[in-house]
CSV table of C-alpha atoms in Angstrom, one decimal:
chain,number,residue,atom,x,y,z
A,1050,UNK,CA,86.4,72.9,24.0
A,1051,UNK,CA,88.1,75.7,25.0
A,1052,UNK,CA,90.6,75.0,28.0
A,1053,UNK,CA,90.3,78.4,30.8
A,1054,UNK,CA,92.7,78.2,33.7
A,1055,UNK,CA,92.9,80.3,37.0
A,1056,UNK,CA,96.0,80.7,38.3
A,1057,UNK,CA,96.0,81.2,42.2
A,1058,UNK,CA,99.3,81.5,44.4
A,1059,UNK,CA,97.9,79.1,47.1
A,1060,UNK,CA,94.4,78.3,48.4
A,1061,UNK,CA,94.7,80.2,51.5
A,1062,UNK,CA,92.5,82.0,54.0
A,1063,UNK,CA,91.4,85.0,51.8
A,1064,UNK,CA,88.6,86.8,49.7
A,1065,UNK,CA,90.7,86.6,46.7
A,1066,UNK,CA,91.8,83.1,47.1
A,1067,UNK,CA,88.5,81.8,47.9
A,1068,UNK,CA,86.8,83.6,44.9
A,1069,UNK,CA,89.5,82.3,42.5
A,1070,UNK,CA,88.0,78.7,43.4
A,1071,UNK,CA,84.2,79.5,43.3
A,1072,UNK,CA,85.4,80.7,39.2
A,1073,UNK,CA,86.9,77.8,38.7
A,1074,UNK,CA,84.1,75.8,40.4
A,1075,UNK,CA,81.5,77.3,39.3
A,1076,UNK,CA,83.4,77.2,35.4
A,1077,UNK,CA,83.7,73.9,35.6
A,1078,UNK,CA,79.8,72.9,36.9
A,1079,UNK,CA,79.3,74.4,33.6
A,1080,UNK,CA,80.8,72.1,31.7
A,1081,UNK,CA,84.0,74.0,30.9
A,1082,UNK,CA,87.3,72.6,30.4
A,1083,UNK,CA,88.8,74.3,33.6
A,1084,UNK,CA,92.2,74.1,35.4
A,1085,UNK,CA,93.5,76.1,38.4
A,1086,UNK,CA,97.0,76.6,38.6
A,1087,UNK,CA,98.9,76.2,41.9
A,1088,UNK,CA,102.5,77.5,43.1
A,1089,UNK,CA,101.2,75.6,46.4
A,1090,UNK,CA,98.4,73.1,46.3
A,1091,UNK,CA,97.7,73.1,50.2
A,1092,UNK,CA,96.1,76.0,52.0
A,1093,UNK,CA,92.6,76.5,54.3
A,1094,UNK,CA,90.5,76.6,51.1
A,1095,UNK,CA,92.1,73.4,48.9
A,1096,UNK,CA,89.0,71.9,50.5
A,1097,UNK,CA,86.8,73.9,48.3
A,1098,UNK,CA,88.4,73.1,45.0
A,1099,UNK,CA,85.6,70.8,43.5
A,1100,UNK,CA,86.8,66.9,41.8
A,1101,UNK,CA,85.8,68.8,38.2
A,1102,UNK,CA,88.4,71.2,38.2
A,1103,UNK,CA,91.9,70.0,36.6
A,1104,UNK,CA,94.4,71.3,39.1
A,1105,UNK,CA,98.5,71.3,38.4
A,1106,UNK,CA,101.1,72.5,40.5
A,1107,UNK,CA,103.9,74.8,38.9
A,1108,UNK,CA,107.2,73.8,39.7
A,1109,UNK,CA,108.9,76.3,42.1
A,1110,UNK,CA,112.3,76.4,43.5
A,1111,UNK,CA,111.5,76.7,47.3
A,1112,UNK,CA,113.5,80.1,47.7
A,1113,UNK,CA,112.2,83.1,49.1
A,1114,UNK,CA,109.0,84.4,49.5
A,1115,UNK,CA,105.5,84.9,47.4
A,1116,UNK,CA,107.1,87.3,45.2
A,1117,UNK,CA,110.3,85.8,44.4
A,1118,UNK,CA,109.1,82.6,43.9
A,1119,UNK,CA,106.3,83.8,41.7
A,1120,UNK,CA,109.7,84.9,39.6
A,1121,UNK,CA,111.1,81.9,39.9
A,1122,UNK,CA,108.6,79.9,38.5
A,1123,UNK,CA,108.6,81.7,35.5
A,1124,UNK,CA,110.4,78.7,32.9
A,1125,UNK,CA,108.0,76.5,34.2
A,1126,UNK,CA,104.9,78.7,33.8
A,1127,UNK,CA,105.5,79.2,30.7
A,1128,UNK,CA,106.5,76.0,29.6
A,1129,UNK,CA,102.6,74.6,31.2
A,1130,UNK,CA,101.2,77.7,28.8
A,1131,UNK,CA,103.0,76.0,25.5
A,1132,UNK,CA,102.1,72.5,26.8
A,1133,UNK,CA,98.4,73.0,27.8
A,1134,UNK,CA,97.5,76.1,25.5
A,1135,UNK,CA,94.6,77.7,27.4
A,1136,UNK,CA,92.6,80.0,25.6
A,1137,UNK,CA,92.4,82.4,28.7
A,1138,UNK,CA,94.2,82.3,32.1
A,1139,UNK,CA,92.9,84.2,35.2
A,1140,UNK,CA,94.6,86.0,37.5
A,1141,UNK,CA,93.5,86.1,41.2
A,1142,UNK,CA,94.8,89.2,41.4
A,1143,UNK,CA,97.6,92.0,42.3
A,1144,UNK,CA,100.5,90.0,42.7
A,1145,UNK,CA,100.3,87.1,39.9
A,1146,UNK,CA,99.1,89.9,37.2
A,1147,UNK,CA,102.7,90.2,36.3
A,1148,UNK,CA,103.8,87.0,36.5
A,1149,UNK,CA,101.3,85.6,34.0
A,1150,UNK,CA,101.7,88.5,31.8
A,1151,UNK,CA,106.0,87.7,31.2
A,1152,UNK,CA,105.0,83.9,31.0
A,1153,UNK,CA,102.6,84.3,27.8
A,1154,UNK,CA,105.7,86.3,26.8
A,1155,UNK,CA,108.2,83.5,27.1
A,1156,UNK,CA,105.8,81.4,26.0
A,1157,UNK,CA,105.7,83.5,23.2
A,1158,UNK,CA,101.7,81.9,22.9
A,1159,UNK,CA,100.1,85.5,22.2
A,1160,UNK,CA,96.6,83.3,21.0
A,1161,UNK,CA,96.3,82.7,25.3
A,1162,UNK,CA,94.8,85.8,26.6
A,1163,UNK,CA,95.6,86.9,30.0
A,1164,UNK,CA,92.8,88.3,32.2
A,1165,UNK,CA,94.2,90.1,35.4
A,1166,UNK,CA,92.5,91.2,38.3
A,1167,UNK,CA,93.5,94.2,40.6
A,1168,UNK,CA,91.7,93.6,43.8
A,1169,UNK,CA,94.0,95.3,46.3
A,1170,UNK,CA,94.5,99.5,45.6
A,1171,UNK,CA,97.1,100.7,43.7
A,1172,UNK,CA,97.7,103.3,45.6
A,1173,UNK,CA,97.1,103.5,49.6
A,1174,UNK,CA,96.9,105.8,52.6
A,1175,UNK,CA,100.4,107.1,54.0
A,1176,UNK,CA,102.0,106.0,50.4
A,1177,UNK,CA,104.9,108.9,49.4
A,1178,UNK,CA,104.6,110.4,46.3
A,1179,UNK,CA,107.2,109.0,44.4
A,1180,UNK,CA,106.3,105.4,45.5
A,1181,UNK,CA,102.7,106.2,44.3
A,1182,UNK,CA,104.0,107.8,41.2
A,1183,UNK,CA,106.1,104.5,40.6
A,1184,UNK,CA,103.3,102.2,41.5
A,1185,UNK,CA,101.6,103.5,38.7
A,1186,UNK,CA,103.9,103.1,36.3
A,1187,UNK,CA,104.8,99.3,36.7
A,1188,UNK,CA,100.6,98.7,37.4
A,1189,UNK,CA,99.8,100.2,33.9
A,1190,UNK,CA,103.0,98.6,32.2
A,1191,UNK,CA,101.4,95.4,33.4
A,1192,UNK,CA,97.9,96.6,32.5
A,1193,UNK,CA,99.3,96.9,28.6
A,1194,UNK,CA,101.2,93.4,28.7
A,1195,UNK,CA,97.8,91.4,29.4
A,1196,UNK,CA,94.8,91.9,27.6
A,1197,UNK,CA,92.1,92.9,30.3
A,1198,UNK,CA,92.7,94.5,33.8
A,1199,UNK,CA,89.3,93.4,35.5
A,1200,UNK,CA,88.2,95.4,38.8
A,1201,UNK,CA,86.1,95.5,41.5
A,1202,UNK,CA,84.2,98.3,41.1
A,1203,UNK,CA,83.1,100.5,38.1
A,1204,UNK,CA,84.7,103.6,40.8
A,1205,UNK,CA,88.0,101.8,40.4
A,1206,UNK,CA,87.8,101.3,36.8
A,1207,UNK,CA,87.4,105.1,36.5
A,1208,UNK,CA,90.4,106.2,38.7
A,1209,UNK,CA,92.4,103.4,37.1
A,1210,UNK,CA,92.0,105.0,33.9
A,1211,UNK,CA,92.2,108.2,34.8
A,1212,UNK,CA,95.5,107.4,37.1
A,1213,UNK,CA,96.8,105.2,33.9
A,1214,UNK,CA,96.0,106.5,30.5
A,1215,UNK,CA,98.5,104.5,28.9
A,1216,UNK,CA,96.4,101.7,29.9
A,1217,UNK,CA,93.0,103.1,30.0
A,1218,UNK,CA,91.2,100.9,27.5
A,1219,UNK,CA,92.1,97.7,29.8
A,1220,UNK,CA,90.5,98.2,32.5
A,1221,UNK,CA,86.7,97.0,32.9
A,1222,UNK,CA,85.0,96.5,35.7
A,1223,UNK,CA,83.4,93.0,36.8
A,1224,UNK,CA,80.8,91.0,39.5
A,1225,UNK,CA,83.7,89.3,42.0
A,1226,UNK,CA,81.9,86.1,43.4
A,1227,UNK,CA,80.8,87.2,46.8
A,1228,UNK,CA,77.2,86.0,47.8
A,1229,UNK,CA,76.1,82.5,47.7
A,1230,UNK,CA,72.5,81.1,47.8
A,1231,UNK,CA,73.2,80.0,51.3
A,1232,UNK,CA,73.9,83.7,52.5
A,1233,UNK,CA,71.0,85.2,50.6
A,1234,UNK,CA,68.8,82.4,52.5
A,1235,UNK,CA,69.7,83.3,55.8
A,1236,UNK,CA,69.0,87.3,55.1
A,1237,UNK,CA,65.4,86.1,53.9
A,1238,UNK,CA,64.8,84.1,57.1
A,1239,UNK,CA,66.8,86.4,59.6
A,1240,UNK,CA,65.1,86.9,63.1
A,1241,UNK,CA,64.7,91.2,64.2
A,1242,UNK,CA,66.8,91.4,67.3
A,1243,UNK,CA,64.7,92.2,70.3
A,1244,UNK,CA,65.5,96.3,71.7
A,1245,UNK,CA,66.2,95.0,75.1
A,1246,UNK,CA,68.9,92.6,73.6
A,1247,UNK,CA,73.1,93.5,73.9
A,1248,UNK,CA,74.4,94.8,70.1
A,1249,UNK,CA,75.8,92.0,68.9
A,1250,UNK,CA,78.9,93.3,66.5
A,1251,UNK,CA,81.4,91.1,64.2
A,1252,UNK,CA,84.6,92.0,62.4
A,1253,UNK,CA,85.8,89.7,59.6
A,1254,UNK,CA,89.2,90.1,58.9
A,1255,UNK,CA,93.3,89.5,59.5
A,1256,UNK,CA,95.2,90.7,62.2
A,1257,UNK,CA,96.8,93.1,60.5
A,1258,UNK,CA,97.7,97.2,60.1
A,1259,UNK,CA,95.9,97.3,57.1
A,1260,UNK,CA,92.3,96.1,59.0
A,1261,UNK,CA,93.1,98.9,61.8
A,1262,UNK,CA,91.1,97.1,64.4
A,1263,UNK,CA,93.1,99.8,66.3
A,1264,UNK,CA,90.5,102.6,65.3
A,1265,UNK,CA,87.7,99.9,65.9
A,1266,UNK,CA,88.8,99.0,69.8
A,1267,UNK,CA,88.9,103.0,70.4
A,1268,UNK,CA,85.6,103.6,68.9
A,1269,UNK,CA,84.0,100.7,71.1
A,1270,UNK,CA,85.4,102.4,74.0
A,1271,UNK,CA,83.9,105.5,73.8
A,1272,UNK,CA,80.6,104.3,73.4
A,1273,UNK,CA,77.9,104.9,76.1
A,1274,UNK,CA,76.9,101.9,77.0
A,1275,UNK,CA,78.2,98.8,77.4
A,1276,UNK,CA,75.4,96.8,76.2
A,1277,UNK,CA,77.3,95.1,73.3
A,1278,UNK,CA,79.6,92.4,72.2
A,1279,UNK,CA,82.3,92.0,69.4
A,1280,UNK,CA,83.8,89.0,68.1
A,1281,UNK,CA,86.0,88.5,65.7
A,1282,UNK,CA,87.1,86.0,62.5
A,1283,UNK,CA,90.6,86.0,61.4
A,1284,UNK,CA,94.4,85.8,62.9
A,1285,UNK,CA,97.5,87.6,62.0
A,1286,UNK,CA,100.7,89.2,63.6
A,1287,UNK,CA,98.9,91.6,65.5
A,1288,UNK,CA,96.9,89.4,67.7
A,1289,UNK,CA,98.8,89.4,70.8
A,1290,UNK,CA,99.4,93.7,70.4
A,1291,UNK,CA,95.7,93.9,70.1
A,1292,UNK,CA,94.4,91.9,73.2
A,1293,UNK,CA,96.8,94.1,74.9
A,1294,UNK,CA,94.9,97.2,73.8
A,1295,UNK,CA,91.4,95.4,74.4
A,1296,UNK,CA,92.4,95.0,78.1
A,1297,UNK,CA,94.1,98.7,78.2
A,1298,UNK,CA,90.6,100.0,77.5
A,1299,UNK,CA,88.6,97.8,79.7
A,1300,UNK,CA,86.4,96.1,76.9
A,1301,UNK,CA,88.5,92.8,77.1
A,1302,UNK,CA,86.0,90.8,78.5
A,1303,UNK,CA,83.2,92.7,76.0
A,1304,UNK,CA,86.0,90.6,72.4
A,1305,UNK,CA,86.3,87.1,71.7
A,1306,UNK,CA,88.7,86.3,69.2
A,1307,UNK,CA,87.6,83.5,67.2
A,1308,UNK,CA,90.4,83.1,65.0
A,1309,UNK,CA,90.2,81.7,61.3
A,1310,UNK,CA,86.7,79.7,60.4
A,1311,UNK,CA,86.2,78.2,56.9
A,1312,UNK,CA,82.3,79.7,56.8
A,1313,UNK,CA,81.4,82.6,58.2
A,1314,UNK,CA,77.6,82.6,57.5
A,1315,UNK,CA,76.8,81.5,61.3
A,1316,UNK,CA,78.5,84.3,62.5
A,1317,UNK,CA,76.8,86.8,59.8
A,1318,UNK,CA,73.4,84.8,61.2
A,1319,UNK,CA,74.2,85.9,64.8
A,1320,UNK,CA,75.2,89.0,65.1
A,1321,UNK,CA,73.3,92.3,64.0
A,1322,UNK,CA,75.8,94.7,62.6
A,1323,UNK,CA,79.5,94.0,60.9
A,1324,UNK,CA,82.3,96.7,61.5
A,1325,UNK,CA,85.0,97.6,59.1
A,1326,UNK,CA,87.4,99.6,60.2
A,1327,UNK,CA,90.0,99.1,57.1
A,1328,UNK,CA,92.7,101.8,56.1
A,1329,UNK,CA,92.1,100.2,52.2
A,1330,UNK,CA,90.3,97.4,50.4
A,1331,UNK,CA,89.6,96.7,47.0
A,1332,UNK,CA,85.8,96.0,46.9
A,1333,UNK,CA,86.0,94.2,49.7
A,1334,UNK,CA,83.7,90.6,50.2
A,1335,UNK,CA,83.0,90.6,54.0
A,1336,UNK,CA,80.5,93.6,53.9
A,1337,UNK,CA,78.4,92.2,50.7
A,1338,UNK,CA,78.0,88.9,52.3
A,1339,UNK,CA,77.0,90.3,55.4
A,1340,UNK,CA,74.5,92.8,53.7
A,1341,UNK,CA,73.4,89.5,52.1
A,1342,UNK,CA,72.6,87.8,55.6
A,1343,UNK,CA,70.6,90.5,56.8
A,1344,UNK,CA,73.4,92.7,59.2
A,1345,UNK,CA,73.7,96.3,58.9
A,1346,UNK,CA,77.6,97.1,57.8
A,1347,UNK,CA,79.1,99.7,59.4
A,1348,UNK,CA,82.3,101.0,57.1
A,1349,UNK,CA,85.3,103.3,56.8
A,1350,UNK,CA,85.7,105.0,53.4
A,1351,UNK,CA,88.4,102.5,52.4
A,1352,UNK,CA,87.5,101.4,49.2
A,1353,UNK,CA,85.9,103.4,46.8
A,1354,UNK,CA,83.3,101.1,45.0
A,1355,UNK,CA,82.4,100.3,48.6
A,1356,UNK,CA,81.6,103.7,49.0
A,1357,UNK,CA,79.9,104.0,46.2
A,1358,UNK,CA,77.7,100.8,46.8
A,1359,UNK,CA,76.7,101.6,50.0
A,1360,UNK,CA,75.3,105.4,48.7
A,1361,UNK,CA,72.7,103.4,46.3
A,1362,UNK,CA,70.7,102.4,49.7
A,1363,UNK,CA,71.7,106.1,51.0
A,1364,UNK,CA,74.0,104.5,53.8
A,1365,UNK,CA,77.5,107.4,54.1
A,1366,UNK,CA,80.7,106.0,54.9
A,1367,UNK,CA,83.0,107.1,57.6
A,1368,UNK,CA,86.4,108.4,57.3
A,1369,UNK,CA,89.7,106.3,57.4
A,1370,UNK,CA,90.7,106.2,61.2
A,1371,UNK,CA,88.3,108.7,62.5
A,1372,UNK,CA,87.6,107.6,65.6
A,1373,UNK,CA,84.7,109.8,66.8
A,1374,UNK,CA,83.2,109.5,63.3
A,1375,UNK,CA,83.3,105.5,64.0
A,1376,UNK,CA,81.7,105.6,67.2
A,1377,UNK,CA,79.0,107.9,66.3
A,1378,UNK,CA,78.2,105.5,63.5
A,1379,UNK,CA,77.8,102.6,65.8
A,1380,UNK,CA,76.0,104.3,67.8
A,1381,UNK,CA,73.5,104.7,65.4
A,1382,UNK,CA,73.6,100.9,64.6
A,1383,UNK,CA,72.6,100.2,68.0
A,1384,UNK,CA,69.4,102.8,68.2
A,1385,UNK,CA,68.2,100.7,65.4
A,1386,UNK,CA,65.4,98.0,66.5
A,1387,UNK,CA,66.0,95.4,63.8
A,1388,UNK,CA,68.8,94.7,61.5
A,1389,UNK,CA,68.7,96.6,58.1
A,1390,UNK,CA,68.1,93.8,55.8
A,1391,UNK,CA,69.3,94.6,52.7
A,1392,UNK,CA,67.3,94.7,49.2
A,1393,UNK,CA,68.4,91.3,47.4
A,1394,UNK,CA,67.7,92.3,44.1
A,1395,UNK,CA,70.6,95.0,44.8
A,1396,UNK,CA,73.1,92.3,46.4
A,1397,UNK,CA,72.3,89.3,44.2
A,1398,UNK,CA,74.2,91.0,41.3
A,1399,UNK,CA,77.1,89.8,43.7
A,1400,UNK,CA,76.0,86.0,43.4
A,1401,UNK,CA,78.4,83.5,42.6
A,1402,UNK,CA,75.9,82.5,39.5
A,1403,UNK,CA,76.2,86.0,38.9
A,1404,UNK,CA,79.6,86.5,38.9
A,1405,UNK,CA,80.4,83.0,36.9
A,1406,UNK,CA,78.5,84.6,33.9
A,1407,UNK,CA,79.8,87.6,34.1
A,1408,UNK,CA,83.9,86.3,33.9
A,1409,UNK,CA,82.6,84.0,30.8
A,1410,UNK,CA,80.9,87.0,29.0
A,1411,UNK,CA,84.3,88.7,29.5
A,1412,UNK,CA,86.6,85.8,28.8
A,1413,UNK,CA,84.5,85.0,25.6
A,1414,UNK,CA,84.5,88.9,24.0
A,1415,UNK,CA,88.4,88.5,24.7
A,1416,UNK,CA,88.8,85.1,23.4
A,1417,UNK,CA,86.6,85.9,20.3
């Protein structure tokens, strides 16, 4: 049988890391020979890696940070690619895409195809020119040293190539592993919220510039009534800056921060609407589960296969940190009298089933 690995950093508390090991899961459940491959074995999501999948830890010198040591590790990376032979490795995305590409090389094993994954934008608001126009250069050089460049969206697949046409015939776009049975349950059997009953809103997300919960906290604060609550999922270094703000505005006692959780599905259960305020996302998982549970999303335009998505069920966008575009759009939210539950048919191409069958139709027509 044909041995598929997924390589994965560490199995920490994000999108990509938590998709990595639904793949591999989900892989293995079907009776593949699958490994994951760990710089760091420990993390908030090791719990999830299931007793099927094979997993081995790549020797590291314990130097540096993510990107150094992913450097590092290269002699021993490739040495597991000449020892194990895969016929395909998986990237989890930006940052390994690289690193897997020089191993094969020194591995000099050109039979193991690599499969990368660009789930973060190449390019991002407030990026200079020439950092942009270097960006692009190194992202298609490591486009052309793998063998597929899978994104998130068939949007990014088009700019890609049209950013990159040195690498344009790489890039294809694929079904991440968002929505599970569980979420798509809980949309079916979601209760209307009654009118006379506080908005109930929920961010999912880290602490961090690139969420701009900045943008969010100002958007809240100009609304007219103050017949709503937020609460939040996720930490980062911006905690402590943002409660600040919270309590400058006076809608401190209106936020809960509820810090990391391994499931958010209760959350997406109780609450009616999601907000994200991002600067830049890939495709980003926390709106399409939510859609899946039955909340409305409410969305900046920072990801354009978002944008895209949400235009199918005629739902616009709002621009990057615009504040008074933000709150009129939550506004709206809250004049609706139910949650807008989403059409499952148009979510369940999301499915972890879904997306499973979709990697293996790709990793097959690559294999050959």
């Amino acid at each position: 049988m044909k041995k598929i690995v997924h390589f994965l950093y560490e199995p920490g508390d994000g999108g990509l890391d938590r998709v990595a090991i639904l793949l591999a899961n989900g892989m293995a459940d079907q009776n593949f020979d699958t490994e994951l491959w760990l710089t760091n074995r420990d993390g908030p999501t090791s719990s999830l890696i299931s007793e099927r999948v094979t997993v081995r830890t790549i020797p590291t010198p314990p130097i540096g940070g993510r990107g150094l040591r992913l450097l590092l590790q290269l002699p021993a990376l490739a040495k597991l690619i000449r020892e194990h032979r895969p016929a395909a490795i998986f990237s989890a995305g930006n940052q390994s895409n690289l690193t897997l590409a020089l191993g094969r090389m020194i591995a000099r094993r050109p039979s193991t195809k690599i499969i990368q994954k660009i789930t973060n934008p190449v390019e991002r608001p407030g990026m200079g020119r020439w950092l942009s126009y270097f960006r692009r250069l190194r992202f298609a050089m490591t486009a052309r040293l793998g063998d597929v460049c899978l994104t998130l969206s068939a949007a990014d697949a088009r700019d890609y190539a049209e950013s990159m046409p040195s690498a344009k015939e790489r890039f294809r776009p694929v079904y991440n592993a968002y929505v599970s049975d569980e979420m798509l349950q809980t949309g079916e059997n979601r209760a209307i919220r009654k009118p006379d009953e506080p908005m109930r809103f929920l961010a999912v997300g880290r602490l961090a510039v690139q969420k701009d919960y900045h943008t969010m906290f100002a958007a809240l604060a100009k609304l007219d009534t103050p017949s709503w609550h937020l609460t939040i999922l996720g930490d980062g270094p911006l905690r402590s800056e943002l409660e600040e703000l919270a309590s400058d505005l006076r809608i401190a006692d209106q936020i809960a921060f509820e810090g990391f959780v391994k499931s958010a599905i209760p959350y997406y259960a109780q609450h009616d609407a999601l907000i994200l305020s991002s600067r830049w996302e890939g495709l980003p998982a926390v709106p399409l589960e939510a859609m899946a549970c039955g909340c409305q999303v409410i969305a900046t335009d920072c990801s354009p296969g978002l944008t895209e998505l949400l235009a199918q069920i005629g739902q616009e966008t709002v621009g990057v940190g615009d504040v008074d575009g933000l709150t009129s759009a939550i506004q709206q939210s809250m004049e609706k009298r139910a949650s807008a539950l989403c059409d499952q048919t148009f979510i369940a191409k999301y499915s972890i089933t879904s997306s499973i069958n979709n990697h293996l139709q790709i990793a097959d027509q690559t294999i050959g």
